């Protein structure tokens, strides 16, 4: 039996000019999101944690395609991704977003309150492991963007809350490319998470190489 030959074509490496092209050929962020991103960069440390234009638009598109009634988010930061995800909610839908850092509360709530989806966004402060069991019901979609070291535990926790046919999305799964080589605690946790999802027969999954990597997994059975 003949064996398939591996491609000799080198992988594509995009530079900043391609990123600029992508941004210029994608629908711009709305005024509220643009203000939120700029204000985050001005006022807070590690502003790169904000989802930003392209990733935010991808999350918005996924949400609009799914039209979920319930979304669960782990890791609110200043609220950019929550606002993007909320755009795809069903008219009677709700988004529950959880963050451990109460120092960001006033800033984040000020933007949630100005959103047309303000009444649909429920902002929780505390440990996700304590809060999720109190929310009840199933979720159509979950987005994980919290402490990377806890991703394996968060996956198991979130999996129980997402309905069959629902989606689990996780951010930063390529971790600046470190998942290929590095062995620090953050990278090891992400490597473990990626391996867990890949080995889980209960889901179908794909990694999108968008920004720092989005793992998208569809729950196919309990």
PDB file of C-alpha atoms in Angstrom, residues 9-19 174 176-177 180 209:
ATOM      1  CA  UNK A   9       5.340  23.314   1.278  1.00  0.00           C
ATOM      2  CA  UNK A  10       6.555  25.380   4.251  1.00  0.00           C
ATOM      3  CA  UNK A  11       3.893  26.717   6.623  1.00  0.00           C
ATOM      4  CA  UNK A  12       2.778  30.285   6.076  1.00  0.00           C
ATOM      5  CA  UNK A  13       4.076  32.894   8.510  1.00  0.00           C
ATOM      6  CA  UNK A  14       1.998  36.056   8.669  1.00  0.00           C
ATOM      7  CA  UNK A  15       3.577  39.359   9.633  1.00  0.00           C
ATOM      8  CA  UNK A  16       2.025  42.519  11.018  1.00  0.00           C
ATOM      9  CA  UNK A  17       1.106  43.767   7.562  1.00  0.00           C
ATOM     10  CA  UNK A  18      -1.198  40.787   7.084  1.00  0.00           C
ATOM     11  CA  UNK A  19      -2.776  41.452  10.495  1.00  0.00           C
ATOM     12  CA  UNK A 174      -1.390  28.443  21.699  1.00  0.00           C
ATOM     13  CA  UNK A 176       2.460  32.700  22.133  1.00  0.00           C
ATOM     14  CA  UNK A 177       3.565  29.427  20.537  1.00  0.00           C
ATOM     15  CA  UNK A 180       5.352  23.681  21.256  1.00  0.00           C
ATOM     16  CA  UNK A 209      -4.969  30.122  14.968  1.00  0.00           C
TER      17      UNK A 209
END
